C-alpha cells in the first residue's frame, strides 16, 4: 500500500475507535454526572467506561442507587459509601435491585431510599 493509504486507514480506524468508546460505553454519562456533581462516584472496582447506573436517585441529587459492570453489582447508600457484590457470588433469591437479598455483604445501617426503591421495583431486573 502507498503511504497515504496507511494514513487514511489509521485515521479512520482511530475515528471508529473513538466513536465506539463514546457511543457504546458509559463514559459520556459518567463523565457528565461527575462534571455536574463532583460528589458523584464511580466505584473503585469499576471504571468510567464500564460502570452503568441501573437506578438513579429519584430526588434532586445526582447520584446513583444501584449500578453494575461486567464483574459486580453495586449499591450506593450515601456519603461515599457503597457495597459491591460479585456477579459470581450471588446467592439463592438474589435480586440485583434489592440489597437486602445480597448475601455476605456488610451494609452499614442507614435511612432513606433503599427500602422504598427496592420495594418499588420488587427486585425486577432493569434490562439493557
Short mmCIF file of C-alpha atoms in Angstrom, two decimals:
data_model
loop_
_atom_site.label_atom_id
_atom_site.label_comp_id
_atom_site.label_asym_id
_atom_site.label_seq_id
_atom_site.Cartn_x
_atom_site.Cartn_y
_atom_site.Cartn_z
CA UNK A 1 0.00 0.00 0.00
CA UNK A 2 1.03 3.55 -0.56
CA UNK A 3 1.89 5.70 2.45
CA UNK A 4 -1.22 7.88 2.14
CA UNK A 5 -3.44 4.78 2.20
CA UNK A 6 -1.90 3.67 5.50
CA UNK A 7 -2.53 7.09 6.98
CA UNK A 8 -6.13 7.05 5.80
CA UNK A 9 -6.70 3.60 7.28
CA UNK A 10 -5.11 4.66 10.56
CA UNK A 11 -7.18 7.85 10.66
CA UNK A 12 -10.47 6.02 10.02
CA UNK A 13 -9.55 3.30 12.49
CA UNK A 14 -8.95 5.94 15.14
CA UNK A 15 -12.25 7.66 14.33
CA UNK A 16 -14.15 4.35 14.57
CA UNK A 17 -12.45 3.53 17.90
CA UNK A 18 -13.35 6.95 19.36
CA UNK A 19 -16.95 6.69 18.13
CA UNK A 20 -17.22 3.22 19.65
CA UNK A 21 -15.93 4.41 23.04
CA UNK A 22 -18.26 7.40 23.02
CA UNK A 23 -21.32 5.59 21.69
CA UNK A 24 -21.16 2.13 23.19
CA UNK A 25 -19.73 2.72 26.65
CA UNK A 26 -20.89 4.67 29.68
CA UNK A 27 -18.03 7.16 29.52
CA UNK A 28 -20.14 10.17 28.48
CA UNK A 29 -22.88 9.55 31.08
CA UNK A 30 -20.45 9.02 33.95
CA UNK A 31 -18.29 11.97 32.96
CA UNK A 32 -21.34 14.26 32.62
CA UNK A 33 -22.64 13.30 36.07
CA UNK A 34 -19.16 13.80 37.54
CA UNK A 35 -18.87 17.28 35.98
CA UNK A 36 -22.34 18.28 37.24
CA UNK A 37 -21.71 16.94 40.74
CA UNK A 38 -18.13 16.28 41.91
CA UNK A 39 -19.60 14.10 44.69
CA UNK A 40 -20.71 11.59 42.01
CA UNK A 41 -18.60 8.48 42.39
CA UNK A 42 -17.71 5.57 40.20
CA UNK A 43 -16.79 2.54 42.34
CA UNK A 44 -13.05 1.95 42.60
CA UNK A 45 -13.62 -1.63 41.39
CA UNK A 46 -15.13 -0.29 38.16
CA UNK A 47 -14.30 2.45 35.63
CA UNK A 48 -15.87 5.44 33.91
CA UNK A 49 -16.14 3.31 30.77
CA UNK A 50 -17.71 0.15 32.22
CA UNK A 51 -19.85 1.35 35.17
CA UNK A 52 -23.56 1.56 34.32
CA UNK A 53 -26.23 3.10 36.56
CA UNK A 54 -29.34 0.92 36.82
CA UNK A 55 -31.32 3.13 39.24
CA UNK A 56 -30.65 6.83 39.71
CA UNK A 57 -31.68 8.81 42.77
CA UNK A 58 -35.30 9.92 42.18
CA UNK A 59 -34.72 13.16 44.10
CA UNK A 60 -32.72 16.23 43.27
CA UNK A 61 -29.27 14.73 43.84
CA UNK A 62 -27.11 13.44 41.02
CA UNK A 63 -26.15 10.09 42.50
CA UNK A 64 -26.96 6.52 41.68
CA UNK A 65 -28.55 3.99 43.99
CA UNK A 66 -27.88 0.78 42.06
CA UNK A 67 -25.27 0.21 39.38
CA UNK A 68 -23.34 -2.57 37.70
CA UNK A 69 -20.48 -3.51 35.45
CA UNK A 70 -19.33 -6.82 33.96
CA UNK A 71 -17.91 -8.06 37.29
CA UNK A 72 -20.05 -6.61 40.09
CA UNK A 73 -23.36 -5.15 41.21
CA UNK A 74 -23.20 -2.00 43.35
CA UNK A 75 -25.47 -0.35 45.88
CA UNK A 76 -24.77 3.24 46.97
CA UNK A 77 -26.03 4.19 50.41
CA UNK A 78 -24.70 7.69 50.81
CA UNK A 79 -21.73 9.78 51.89
CA UNK A 80 -19.38 7.93 49.56
CA UNK A 81 -20.36 4.51 50.92
CA UNK A 82 -21.31 1.70 48.61
CA UNK A 83 -21.47 -2.07 48.67
CA UNK A 84 -20.31 -4.37 45.90
CA UNK A 85 -21.15 -7.99 45.23
CA UNK A 86 -19.56 -10.12 42.56
CA UNK A 87 -21.83 -11.40 39.83
CA UNK A 88 -20.31 -14.83 40.51
CA UNK A 89 -21.02 -14.80 44.27
CA UNK A 90 -24.76 -14.22 44.25
CA UNK A 91 -26.94 -16.38 46.47
CA UNK A 92 -30.40 -18.00 46.22
CA UNK A 93 -33.22 -15.47 45.77
CA UNK A 94 -30.68 -12.78 44.81
CA UNK A 95 -32.17 -9.67 43.23
CA UNK A 96 -29.74 -7.12 41.92
CA UNK A 97 -32.08 -4.22 42.77
CA UNK A 98 -32.65 -5.25 46.39
CA UNK A 99 -29.58 -5.05 48.62
CA UNK A 100 -31.49 -6.98 51.30
CA UNK A 101 -31.07 -10.14 49.19
CA UNK A 102 -27.28 -9.75 48.89
CA UNK A 103 -25.57 -12.49 50.93
CA UNK A 104 -22.27 -11.80 52.65
CA UNK A 105 -22.28 -8.05 52.06
CA UNK A 106 -21.92 -5.78 55.08
CA UNK A 107 -24.01 -2.65 54.66
CA UNK A 108 -23.98 -0.02 57.37
CA UNK A 109 -27.37 0.79 58.92
CA UNK A 110 -28.97 3.81 57.27
CA UNK A 111 -32.25 5.54 56.50
CA UNK A 112 -33.68 6.63 53.17
CA UNK A 113 -34.41 5.32 49.76
CA UNK A 114 -33.10 1.76 49.76
CA UNK A 115 -36.22 0.06 51.11
CA UNK A 116 -38.55 2.32 49.13
CA UNK A 117 -36.63 1.75 45.90
CA UNK A 118 -36.30 -1.99 46.44
CA UNK A 119 -39.99 -2.32 47.23
CA UNK A 120 -40.97 -0.18 44.24
CA UNK A 121 -39.04 -2.31 41.77
CA UNK A 122 -39.56 -5.54 43.74
CA UNK A 123 -36.14 -6.71 42.61
CA UNK A 124 -37.06 -6.74 38.93
CA UNK A 125 -34.18 -6.56 36.54
CA UNK A 126 -33.64 -3.45 34.50
CA UNK A 127 -32.87 -4.83 31.08
CA UNK A 128 -30.36 -3.23 28.73
#
